Short mmCIF file of C-alpha atoms in Angstrom, two decimals:
data_model
loop_
_atom_site.label_atom_id
_atom_site.label_comp_id
_atom_site.label_asym_id
_atom_site.label_seq_id
_atom_site.Cartn_x
_atom_site.Cartn_y
_atom_site.Cartn_z
CA UNK A 1 20.29 0.24 -22.17
CA UNK A 2 21.48 1.33 -18.72
CA UNK A 3 19.71 -0.18 -15.74
CA UNK A 4 20.22 -0.97 -12.07
CA UNK A 5 20.46 -4.68 -11.39
CA UNK A 6 20.03 -6.46 -8.08
CA UNK A 7 22.25 -9.52 -7.55
CA UNK A 8 22.97 -11.13 -4.17
CA UNK A 9 21.61 -8.00 -2.51
CA UNK A 10 23.97 -5.68 -4.39
CA UNK A 11 22.69 -2.87 -6.63
CA UNK A 12 24.82 -1.89 -9.61
CA UNK A 13 24.39 0.17 -12.78
CA UNK A 14 24.99 -2.04 -15.81
CA UNK A 15 24.46 -2.19 -19.54
CA UNK A 16 21.68 -4.72 -20.13
CA UNK A 17 19.98 -5.96 -23.27
CA UNK A 18 17.64 -3.52 -24.97
CA UNK A 19 13.94 -4.31 -24.61
CA UNK A 20 11.85 -5.17 -27.68
CA UNK A 21 8.06 -5.09 -27.37
CA UNK A 22 6.13 -8.13 -28.56
CA UNK A 23 2.44 -8.35 -29.42
CA UNK A 24 0.29 -6.61 -26.82
CA UNK A 25 3.21 -4.72 -25.29
CA UNK A 26 4.26 -1.06 -25.24
CA UNK A 27 7.81 0.16 -24.75
CA UNK A 28 8.19 3.21 -22.49
CA UNK A 29 11.04 5.62 -21.94
CA UNK A 30 11.10 5.81 -18.13
CA UNK A 31 10.73 9.33 -16.73
CA UNK A 32 10.50 8.49 -13.04
CA UNK A 33 10.30 5.36 -10.92
CA UNK A 34 9.59 5.33 -7.19
CA UNK A 35 11.58 3.22 -4.76
CA UNK A 36 9.06 1.08 -2.90
CA UNK A 37 9.41 -0.28 0.61
CA UNK A 38 8.77 -3.76 -0.77
CA UNK A 39 11.86 -3.32 -2.97
CA UNK A 40 13.93 -2.63 0.15
CA UNK A 41 12.64 -5.89 1.63
CA UNK A 42 12.92 -7.88 -1.61
CA UNK A 43 16.55 -6.87 -2.10
CA UNK A 44 17.50 -8.84 1.03
CA UNK A 45 14.64 -11.31 1.53
CA UNK A 46 13.45 -12.18 -1.97
CA UNK A 47 14.25 -15.90 -1.61
CA UNK A 48 11.83 -16.27 1.31
CA UNK A 49 9.07 -14.55 -0.64
CA UNK A 50 9.89 -16.54 -3.79
CA UNK A 51 9.39 -19.75 -1.81
CA UNK A 52 6.00 -18.54 -0.56
CA UNK A 53 4.86 -17.43 -3.99
CA UNK A 54 6.10 -20.68 -5.56
CA UNK A 55 3.80 -22.54 -3.17
CA UNK A 56 0.96 -20.57 -4.77
CA UNK A 57 2.01 -21.66 -8.26
CA UNK A 58 4.21 -18.77 -9.46
CA UNK A 59 7.83 -19.82 -9.96
CA UNK A 60 9.34 -16.65 -11.43
CA UNK A 61 9.52 -14.29 -8.46
CA UNK A 62 13.02 -12.83 -8.19
CA UNK A 63 15.79 -14.86 -6.55
CA UNK A 64 18.99 -13.53 -4.99
CA UNK A 65 21.22 -15.40 -7.47
CA UNK A 66 19.55 -13.72 -10.46
CA UNK A 67 20.22 -10.28 -11.92
CA UNK A 68 16.90 -8.48 -11.67
CA UNK A 69 16.03 -4.94 -12.71
CA UNK A 70 13.67 -3.80 -9.98
CA UNK A 71 11.16 -0.92 -9.90
CA UNK A 72 7.39 -1.08 -10.32
CA UNK A 73 6.20 2.48 -9.54
CA UNK A 74 6.93 4.10 -12.88
CA UNK A 75 5.75 6.67 -15.39
CA UNK A 76 7.12 7.06 -18.89
CA UNK A 77 6.51 8.17 -22.44
CA UNK A 78 5.51 5.88 -25.31
CA UNK A 79 8.55 4.87 -27.36
CA UNK A 80 7.29 1.95 -29.46
CA UNK A 81 4.59 -0.68 -29.85
CA UNK A 82 4.82 -4.41 -30.37
CA UNK A 83 3.60 -5.92 -33.66
CA UNK A 84 -0.18 -6.13 -34.11
CA UNK A 85 -0.65 -3.90 -31.06
CA UNK A 86 -3.14 -1.06 -31.18
CA UNK A 87 -1.32 2.28 -31.20
CA UNK A 88 -3.57 4.06 -28.71
CA UNK A 89 -1.30 7.08 -28.20
CA UNK A 90 1.33 8.93 -30.17
CA UNK A 91 5.00 8.35 -29.45
CA UNK A 92 5.99 10.68 -26.62
CA UNK A 93 2.66 10.46 -24.77
CA UNK A 94 3.08 10.19 -20.99
CA UNK A 95 1.48 7.07 -19.52
CA UNK A 96 1.44 4.99 -16.36
CA UNK A 97 0.71 1.28 -16.22
CA UNK A 98 -0.05 -1.51 -13.80
CA UNK A 99 3.22 -3.43 -13.30
CA UNK A 100 1.93 -6.73 -14.67
CA UNK A 101 3.52 -7.92 -17.91
CA UNK A 102 2.02 -10.54 -20.19
CA UNK A 103 4.86 -12.29 -22.02
CA UNK A 104 3.70 -15.09 -24.29
CA UNK A 105 1.51 -17.46 -22.30
CA UNK A 106 2.68 -16.25 -18.90
CA UNK A 107 2.22 -13.19 -16.68
CA UNK A 108 4.97 -11.64 -14.56
CA UNK A 109 5.36 -8.96 -11.90
CA UNK A 110 7.29 -6.08 -13.41
CA UNK A 111 10.37 -5.26 -11.37
CA UNK A 112 9.99 -8.34 -9.18
CA UNK A 113 10.86 -11.00 -11.73
CA UNK A 114 13.82 -11.68 -13.98
CA UNK A 115 11.30 -12.11 -16.79
CA UNK A 116 9.80 -8.61 -16.45
CA UNK A 117 12.49 -5.93 -16.28
CA UNK A 118 11.51 -3.02 -14.05
CA UNK A 119 11.66 0.76 -13.96
CA UNK A 120 15.14 1.35 -12.53
CA UNK A 121 16.21 1.59 -16.14
CA UNK A 122 16.05 3.76 -19.22
CA UNK A 123 13.13 1.76 -20.62
CA UNK A 124 10.43 -0.62 -19.43
CA UNK A 125 7.84 -2.84 -21.12
CA UNK A 126 4.16 -2.71 -20.17
CA UNK A 127 1.02 -4.55 -21.18
CA UNK A 128 -0.95 -2.32 -23.56
CA UNK A 129 -4.32 -2.94 -21.90
CA UNK A 130 -2.87 -2.02 -18.52
CA UNK A 131 -1.47 1.35 -19.64
CA UNK A 132 -3.29 4.65 -19.04
CA UNK A 133 -2.59 8.10 -20.42
CA UNK A 134 -1.63 10.66 -17.79
CA UNK A 135 -4.31 13.41 -17.87
CA UNK A 136 -4.38 17.17 -17.31
CA UNK A 137 -0.71 17.76 -17.97
CA UNK A 138 0.15 15.99 -14.72
CA UNK A 139 3.93 16.06 -14.18
CA UNK A 140 6.03 12.93 -14.02
CA UNK A 141 6.92 13.36 -10.34
CA UNK A 142 3.33 13.12 -9.19
CA UNK A 143 2.23 10.61 -11.83
CA UNK A 144 4.91 8.21 -10.56
CA UNK A 145 3.00 8.02 -7.27
CA UNK A 146 -0.05 6.45 -8.94
CA UNK A 147 0.99 2.88 -8.14
CA UNK A 148 1.69 3.22 -4.40
CA UNK A 149 -1.35 5.46 -3.96
CA UNK A 150 -3.49 2.79 -5.64
CA UNK A 151 -2.19 0.30 -3.08
CA UNK A 152 -3.40 2.67 -0.36
CA UNK A 153 -6.81 3.18 -1.97
CA UNK A 154 -7.29 -0.57 -2.20
CA UNK A 155 -6.32 -0.97 1.46
CA UNK A 156 -8.81 1.72 2.52
CA UNK A 157 -11.55 0.02 0.50
CA UNK A 158 -10.62 -3.33 2.06
CA UNK A 159 -11.04 -1.67 5.43
CA UNK A 160 -14.59 -0.52 4.59
CA UNK A 161 -14.01 2.62 6.64
CA UNK A 162 -17.07 4.78 7.23
CA UNK A 163 -16.74 8.56 7.31
CA UNK A 164 -17.61 8.55 11.03
CA UNK A 165 -15.27 5.69 11.90
CA UNK A 166 -11.91 6.24 13.55
CA UNK A 167 -8.98 5.00 11.49
CA UNK A 168 -5.66 4.21 13.17
CA UNK A 169 -2.58 4.13 10.94
CA UNK A 170 0.36 2.37 12.57
CA UNK A 171 3.55 3.33 10.76
CA UNK A 172 3.95 6.53 8.73
CA UNK A 173 6.40 5.43 6.09
CA UNK A 174 5.43 5.91 2.41
CA UNK A 175 2.56 3.42 2.50
CA UNK A 176 1.22 4.69 5.83
CA UNK A 177 1.30 8.27 4.53
CA UNK A 178 -0.46 7.14 1.36
CA UNK A 179 -3.15 5.43 3.45
CA UNK A 180 -3.67 8.65 5.42
CA UNK A 181 -4.09 10.61 2.17
CA UNK A 182 -6.62 8.13 0.84
CA UNK A 183 -8.55 7.99 4.12
CA UNK A 184 -8.99 11.76 4.01
CA UNK A 185 -9.79 11.70 0.28
CA UNK A 186 -12.60 9.22 0.95
CA UNK A 187 -14.06 11.42 3.69
CA UNK A 188 -12.88 9.75 6.89
CA UNK A 189 -13.12 12.43 9.57
CA UNK A 190 -10.88 11.09 12.32
CA UNK A 191 -7.47 9.60 11.52
CA UNK A 192 -4.92 8.76 14.20
CA UNK A 193 -1.35 8.22 12.99
CA UNK A 194 1.46 6.65 15.00
CA UNK A 195 5.21 6.58 14.30
CA UNK A 196 8.43 6.79 16.33
CA UNK A 197 9.99 9.16 13.78
CA UNK A 198 9.42 12.89 14.31
CA UNK A 199 10.01 13.49 10.61
CA UNK A 200 7.37 11.01 9.58
CA UNK A 201 4.92 12.34 12.17
CA UNK A 202 5.37 15.79 10.60
CA UNK A 203 4.63 14.31 7.17
CA UNK A 204 1.56 12.55 8.59
CA UNK A 205 0.23 15.93 9.69
CA UNK A 206 0.86 17.35 6.21
CA UNK A 207 -1.05 14.42 4.75
CA UNK A 208 -4.09 15.21 6.91
CA UNK A 209 -3.83 13.06 10.05
CA UNK A 210 -6.05 14.54 12.77
CA UNK A 211 -4.05 13.14 15.69
CA UNK A 212 -0.36 12.24 15.50
CA UNK A 213 1.17 10.10 18.24
CA UNK A 214 4.74 9.28 19.24
CA UNK A 215 4.35 5.72 20.61
CA UNK A 216 7.50 6.19 22.68
CA UNK A 217 5.68 8.84 24.72
CA UNK A 218 2.02 8.02 24.27
CA UNK A 219 -0.22 5.32 22.88
CA UNK A 220 -2.53 5.53 19.87
CA UNK A 221 -4.91 3.36 21.89
CA UNK A 222 -5.07 5.54 25.03
CA UNK A 223 -7.97 7.68 23.81
CA UNK A 224 -10.09 4.55 23.48
CA UNK A 225 -9.39 3.58 27.08
CA UNK A 226 -10.52 7.02 28.25
CA UNK A 227 -13.79 7.05 26.32
CA UNK A 228 -16.75 4.73 25.93
CA UNK A 229 -16.86 4.97 22.14
CA UNK A 230 -14.85 1.78 21.68
CA UNK A 231 -14.68 -1.09 24.11
CA UNK A 232 -11.34 -2.29 25.48
CA UNK A 233 -12.60 -4.96 27.90
CA UNK A 234 -14.58 -8.12 27.11
CA UNK A 235 -16.39 -7.66 30.44
CA UNK A 236 -17.51 -4.21 29.32
CA UNK A 237 -18.96 -5.75 26.17
CA UNK A 238 -20.80 -8.37 28.22
CA UNK A 239 -22.17 -5.68 30.56
CA UNK A 240 -23.38 -3.65 27.58
CA UNK A 241 -25.16 -6.68 26.23
CA UNK A 242 -26.81 -7.37 29.57
CA UNK A 243 -27.99 -3.77 29.90
CA UNK A 244 -29.44 -3.84 26.40
CA UNK A 245 -31.28 -7.10 27.05
CA UNK A 246 -32.63 -5.83 30.39
CA UNK A 247 -34.18 -2.84 28.61
CA UNK A 248 -35.50 -4.80 25.63
CA UNK A 249 -37.07 -7.61 27.66
CA UNK A 250 -38.73 -5.06 29.95
CA UNK A 251 -40.98 -3.95 27.06
CA UNK A 252 -44.02 -6.27 26.79
CA UNK A 253 -44.48 -8.06 23.47
CA UNK A 254 -41.42 -6.35 21.93
CA UNK A 255 -39.83 -8.60 19.28
CA UNK A 256 -36.42 -8.04 20.85
CA UNK A 257 -34.55 -10.47 18.59
CA UNK A 258 -35.72 -8.56 15.51
CA UNK A 259 -34.73 -5.29 17.15
CA UNK A 260 -31.22 -6.59 17.73
CA UNK A 261 -30.87 -7.72 14.12
CA UNK A 262 -32.21 -4.36 12.86
CA UNK A 263 -29.74 -2.49 15.09
CA UNK A 264 -26.91 -4.59 13.68
CA UNK A 265 -27.93 -3.81 10.08
CA UNK A 266 -28.17 -0.11 10.93
CA UNK A 267 -24.65 -0.12 12.40
CA UNK A 268 -25.95 0.69 15.87
CA UNK A 269 -24.30 -2.24 17.63
CA UNK A 270 -20.80 -1.98 19.13
CA UNK A 271 -17.87 -1.87 16.74
CA UNK A 272 -14.21 -0.95 16.86
CA UNK A 273 -11.95 1.33 14.84
CA UNK A 274 -10.31 0.33 11.58
CA UNK A 275 -6.58 -0.21 12.05
CA UNK A 276 -4.01 -0.16 9.24
CA UNK A 277 -0.74 -1.98 9.93
CA UNK A 278 1.77 -0.18 7.68
CA UNK A 279 5.09 -1.23 9.20
CA UNK A 280 5.65 -4.76 7.91
CA UNK A 281 8.06 -6.11 10.51
CA UNK A 282 7.65 -9.18 12.76
CA UNK A 283 5.68 -8.47 15.90
CA UNK A 284 3.43 -5.71 14.55
CA UNK A 285 0.37 -7.91 14.06
CA UNK A 286 0.73 -9.23 17.61
CA UNK A 287 1.11 -5.68 18.93
CA UNK A 288 -2.11 -4.60 17.25
CA UNK A 289 -4.01 -7.75 18.21
CA UNK A 290 -3.06 -7.27 21.85
CA UNK A 291 -3.58 -3.48 21.94
CA UNK A 292 -6.51 -2.60 19.70
CA UNK A 293 -10.06 -2.25 21.07
CA UNK A 294 -12.57 -5.04 20.79
CA UNK A 295 -14.30 -5.58 17.45
CA UNK A 296 -11.57 -3.74 15.52
CA UNK A 297 -11.02 -4.41 11.85
CA UNK A 298 -7.29 -4.74 11.14
CA UNK A 299 -5.97 -4.29 7.59
CA UNK A 300 -2.40 -5.49 7.13
CA UNK A 301 -0.73 -3.40 4.41
CA UNK A 302 2.93 -3.52 5.45
CA UNK A 303 4.86 -6.29 3.69
CA UNK A 304 6.61 -8.53 6.20
CA UNK A 305 8.85 -10.82 4.14
CA UNK A 306 9.73 -13.18 6.99
CA UNK A 307 7.72 -15.43 9.28
CA UNK A 308 5.62 -13.88 12.04
CA UNK A 309 3.24 -14.98 14.78
CA UNK A 310 0.42 -13.68 16.94
CA UNK A 311 -1.94 -15.05 19.60
CA UNK A 312 -5.16 -16.24 17.97
CA UNK A 313 -6.86 -16.55 21.37
CA UNK A 314 -6.38 -12.81 21.93
CA UNK A 315 -7.88 -12.02 18.54
CA UNK A 316 -10.76 -14.43 19.19
CA UNK A 317 -11.59 -13.00 22.60
CA UNK A 318 -11.65 -9.52 21.10
CA UNK A 319 -13.47 -10.79 17.98
CA UNK A 320 -11.12 -8.89 15.69
CA UNK A 321 -11.28 -8.96 11.91
CA UNK A 322 -7.90 -9.51 10.28
CA UNK A 323 -7.60 -8.65 6.59
CA UNK A 324 -4.64 -8.44 4.25
CA UNK A 325 -4.29 -6.03 1.32
CA UNK A 326 -1.90 -6.75 -1.55
CA UNK A 327 -2.35 -4.53 -4.58
CA UNK A 328 -5.36 -3.05 -6.43
CA UNK A 329 -7.52 -3.58 -9.48
CA UNK A 330 -7.35 -1.53 -12.71
CA UNK A 331 -10.35 0.62 -11.73
CA UNK A 332 -8.67 1.57 -8.43
CA UNK A 333 -5.47 2.39 -10.31
CA UNK A 334 -7.44 4.57 -12.73
CA UNK A 335 -9.35 6.27 -9.92
CA UNK A 336 -6.09 7.05 -8.16
CA UNK A 337 -4.60 8.59 -11.29
CA UNK A 338 -7.66 10.81 -11.74
CA UNK A 339 -7.61 11.95 -8.12
CA UNK A 340 -3.92 12.88 -8.32
CA UNK A 341 -4.43 14.72 -11.62
CA UNK A 342 -7.41 16.67 -10.23
CA UNK A 343 -5.53 17.57 -7.01
CA UNK A 344 -8.07 15.72 -4.88
CA UNK A 345 -5.04 13.90 -3.49
CA UNK A 346 -1.87 15.93 -2.98
CA UNK A 347 1.05 13.51 -3.17
CA UNK A 348 3.75 16.22 -3.14
CA UNK A 349 4.60 15.80 0.59
CA UNK A 350 5.63 12.18 0.00
CA UNK A 351 8.49 12.93 -2.43
CA UNK A 352 11.65 13.81 -0.50
CA UNK A 353 14.35 13.28 -3.13
CA UNK A 354 15.31 12.29 -6.67
CA UNK A 355 18.40 10.42 -7.90
CA UNK A 356 19.70 9.06 -11.18
CA UNK A 357 20.50 5.41 -11.80
CA UNK A 358 23.90 5.91 -10.20
CA UNK A 359 22.24 7.01 -6.98
CA UNK A 360 19.85 4.08 -6.50
CA UNK A 361 22.11 2.07 -4.20
CA UNK A 362 22.69 5.12 -2.02
CA UNK A 363 18.99 5.91 -2.02
CA UNK A 364 18.22 2.42 -0.69
CA UNK A 365 20.55 3.12 2.20
CA UNK A 366 19.17 6.64 2.75
CA UNK A 367 15.63 5.27 3.01
CA UNK A 368 16.75 3.39 6.10
CA UNK A 369 16.75 6.72 7.96
CA UNK A 370 13.09 7.65 8.60
CA UNK A 371 14.02 11.18 9.64
CA UNK A 372 15.36 12.05 6.20
CA UNK A 373 13.17 10.47 3.56
CA UNK A 374 9.77 9.05 2.64
CA UNK A 375 9.67 8.50 -1.13
CA UNK A 376 12.73 8.79 -3.38
CA UNK A 377 12.21 8.83 -7.13
CA UNK A 378 14.63 7.56 -9.77
CA UNK A 379 15.14 9.71 -12.88
CA UNK A 380 17.16 7.69 -15.43
CA UNK A 381 18.16 10.93 -17.21
CA UNK A 382 19.61 12.49 -14.03
CA UNK A 383 23.25 12.44 -12.97
CA UNK A 384 22.37 12.90 -9.28
CA UNK A 385 24.05 10.27 -7.12
CA UNK A 386 22.88 11.40 -3.66
CA UNK A 387 19.84 12.86 -1.90
#
């Protein structure tokens, strides 16, 4: 079959061995596959990530000296089943699947391992139990966004954002835009989005951001400095605590300690916004740690492949929560698919171009220009070589 291989950072269309499903696997004819920001990073920095993942016990993450077929945001139609595999759908049925492939006694990341060929190809293998039929006649273009949108849903859930909380999305690339869509889908009323790119700020507005900021001209944190809703000074937090204690201790026989604990459980004590770091370059965590209000919860979604650093003392003095979001679980993937199919989440603004296999290398380069593109899809049946 024809596929795009990545070797020493170079992307080329090649003839590779046909895929044959084994027990528990389903073979799909790829209809569309999204180009993920993590693929852009992995193309050039996979060895660093492979070293990190190897330290966790997984030795088969892609290496630069291998020939790897990338692509993990795919949708396709059922072409064949492995032996002794339940035939859940007829051949030709459109399905999506979590990009995790069980092969024998091991499990591999589809599109990020030499042992699990990805979706920049005519066909891809998936684990039968991880595949889901695409409902409601949903087209391939939107169904292909299930995987990255599931990443965003998981990140929003990791952030535990309340509908009345303020969410700050730093970086409006594909994952930042997806986070904005999922924040609004889950009922968050106030979303601030920040990006240097005018094109991406326009897309953030289309995705539902309530306030869009150009950090070169303004700061996403300035509104917090001008209001008392969120605290930006440790002294202000101490003063608030002193005022509260003055009032509580002035009431005779009041069990003030119980009142404080009850206020905390009710969410009436000070808290900060929920911040989503969706850039994934060195220095962004430090920027947020040093700039965000006190008591903020920071969810790191952007994938920084290299080493990074921040000042723990700053985070400690602000008592920030720092969380990291990686992927999703099958229920989140399923929920995302249903929301896209029911139009609860409109992913159309994210797709800015489609290429064939011959256009993948050019699409990787085009995605380096934030003014032109957000999400480019690969259609293996297309002859398009540019976007």
